[in-house]
Amino acid sequence: MATTRRELLSAYLRKRDFTKTTEPEVHEGEANRQLVIQQHFATRLHYDLRLEISGVLVSWAVTRGPSANPKDKRLAVRTEDHPIGYGTFEGTIPKGQYGGGTVVLWESTTYKPINGDPALALEKGEIKFASEGSRLRGRWVLVRMKSNERNENWLLIKERDAFIESDDSLAHRFKTGVFSGLTSDQIAHPKQQLQLAKAKPVNRDLVPAFIVPQLCETSDVVPTGPDWAFELKYDGYRIILAVGGGTCIAYTRSGLDWSSKFPAIVQAAAALPFKSAVLDGEAVIFDNKGLADFPALIEALEQRKNKRIIGVFFDLLELDGVDFRRTPYTVRKGKLKQLLGDDPVLRYADHIMGHGDAMLENVVAAGGEGVIAKKCNGLYRSGRSADWIKIKTNLRTDVMVVGIMPSTKHESFASLLAARETDKGLAYVGRIGTGYNARARRILEPLIVQTILKEPSLLNREKLPHGAMFLSKPFAAEVRFGGWTKDKQMRQARFINLQNDRVKPTSNAAKRPAELKQSQSSWRISHPDRVLFPDCGVTKAMIARYYQLIWTRLAPHLENRPVSLLRVPDAIDKEVFFQRHALKGMSEGIQTFGPKDEEYFALDGEKGLATAVQFGTVELHGWNGVLPQLDHPDRMIFDLDPDEALPFTSVKAAALVLRDYLAAAGLESWPLLSGGKGIHLVVPLNRSNPSADVELFCSVFAKSIAAEKSKVFVATISKSKRIGKILIDYLRNREKATAIVPWSVRARPGAPIATPVSWVTLHQCTSPRQFNIKNFPENDEWSTFWEKDQHIQSRTLIALQERLEQN
């Protein structure tokens, strides 16, 4: 006979007197792979890890708390099983009772088993799982130790994935409850809960306590799928309204009492027809276009013109003593809409289900702040959570860089000073503080060598920062920024590129295609007049000139990257060679690595490329990793290889489908016209994922999409299965596999190039061979490619595996 839950919980029941403790008694509850960590201040501080297995919370006391550093092996002592209802417990266990002390709900989430049935894994003594929490993230393993001691000792170890950390600070960084936002002292002494403001003539015993608000993660990608709802992002002040007993307190996000600053909101909320409630929203002023006007809000607060300020509310946390934070987002919103009705001062923040891309486009067109994506079934968690994602509208503009702020960290500069032309002259518009990766500094440093101390002629020189240095030759640049302040300064400005690539730091920068024939390569090339492309007359010298002109665009994709070369000794219609190892005589600019019997190589700068071209190279194929850490790729590639009979319009449509699937996985992709038959989708990575994880993701991703969209895609190489379909070639992500490098020439008729384009440009293209060495684009539409900081999340990989199994 199977063991009942009550039998499993017999030790739990025996140790507690439920007339004295508020801990939950046994109830059935729902078995849903619950994962809970409770910070327990008893005889000494420890952390209780609980996993739902077989309808109970199997529990371990982790002495020092979890560590996300894989080098740390935390002792986890097995304790008695707990009822599922214990997963929501936060409070104080009386002194003298078993476990007497304060319990803080440190993490509450779900987990995915990795090594099969958790009950069998528990019995065998090794449980591998992936946590989907906001604090405990990624893959973990519990391993039972061999011991003759009375206690059953295990080790809790973080597995290597995107969520590893270099120290053991995880447990100590979070000191509050994941839902309540309260510390252990505030839970133990309720009357001392966060009240940071001066006393007000309010009966606080009737007003609910302040709740720390939930915050957003930030992303450049709009999540897709039916699990997401979208709200406007309001540019105002975050407020938490605590209403009760006919009175109201308006808290800021940090717990300050700002009731006096929002009298109309407080008065309207106090009159609402319920006993008590806690609402989450934003205090804003709308302009005549219906957009939130933050400068006007600041002005109203400074001048005490508070009646113009209204509240827009998007969440209900508590109502008449009932905690709504553990109910899904859509349920909370429905109840909130009923409460607020059509109150002009307390507005309900509406949302739409899905269609986030279209909503963001409309917000951008209207000049709005952005959108917030929220998981429909998400719970409300104090602190930052991936259940809420902020996607801001990034405005772009062209500016003149007129100066720099010197660096205190031994860098070439700390920030750039920007100005814009007006009808009355040049006006300073603020600092450009970010966007300076290695490529950007390489472009900018030659332009900021010449500085002068005399200030330029600016209309608003009083706004210039102290200690600025000014350029003798200002230059144009393109920036992305978050909006304009009241005094016409850019907020959160980020460098993108030199304006339209018109100003280049070195003589070998990309020039207009029309200048290709007139340009003289400084590379030493033998047989320069040899015609490599008989159909269009392109010579070896022309290939050399193209590569020298395009070098600054090509370099970020080629530097320190192992390569294979397609060499054309005579012409493309004759014998060609694919070369993985350096030839004898290839020395200048060639960087070799690996054992001598299988030595690979990379091209060391422009000299290396010149050497490759001298040896007849036309095509450049690169690995997905760069030296010295080849086992952590900085990109992954999906090659859309269509059946010959399919039109290019079908391939473009397929690329958009894959783009949206990748975006749903939190990954932004860039399209590359292959110069052959299809399109490559290239995804930059921040090198936190090991090769094995990237290869596994690509395989599972491609196979799952092919299974779901079987009328469009296949994921098998067999050409017989590809008739009328498009192959998602994911094998280019295997170890030592290569893919064509952006801007590489292709050894095909017409001398086409593998061209990086934007999604907008792709829509206008009619062929994957749209561009060649004679008409290549003037601008690099991938100028921000390497700025993207993203990785494959472990929960994404697990979800894809499950989806593939279901199909």
Tab-separated table of N, CA and C in Angstrom, residues 216 289 563 578 599 751 766:
chain	number	residue	atom	x	y	z
A	216	CYS	N	10.563	45.993	-12.681
A	216	CYS	CA	10.717	45.362	-13.994
A	216	CYS	C	12.160	45.011	-14.292
A	289	LYS	N	-1.691	65.736	-25.678
A	289	LYS	CA	-1.695	64.587	-26.577
A	289	LYS	C	-2.040	63.287	-25.854
A	563	VAL	N	39.402	30.741	-38.330
A	563	VAL	CA	38.761	30.811	-39.638
A	563	VAL	C	39.134	29.613	-40.498
A	578	PHE	N	39.002	24.447	-49.788
A	578	PHE	CA	38.540	24.873	-48.455
A	578	PHE	C	39.656	24.551	-47.475
A	599	GLU	N	46.801	22.007	-36.242
A	599	GLU	CA	46.947	23.411	-35.864
A	599	GLU	C	45.965	24.271	-36.661
A	751	ALA	N	30.118	37.916	-57.882
A	751	ALA	CA	30.874	38.323	-56.678
A	751	ALA	C	29.967	38.891	-55.596
A	766	THR	N	15.115	41.613	-52.658
A	766	THR	CA	14.469	40.667	-53.575
A	766	THR	C	15.302	39.418	-53.806
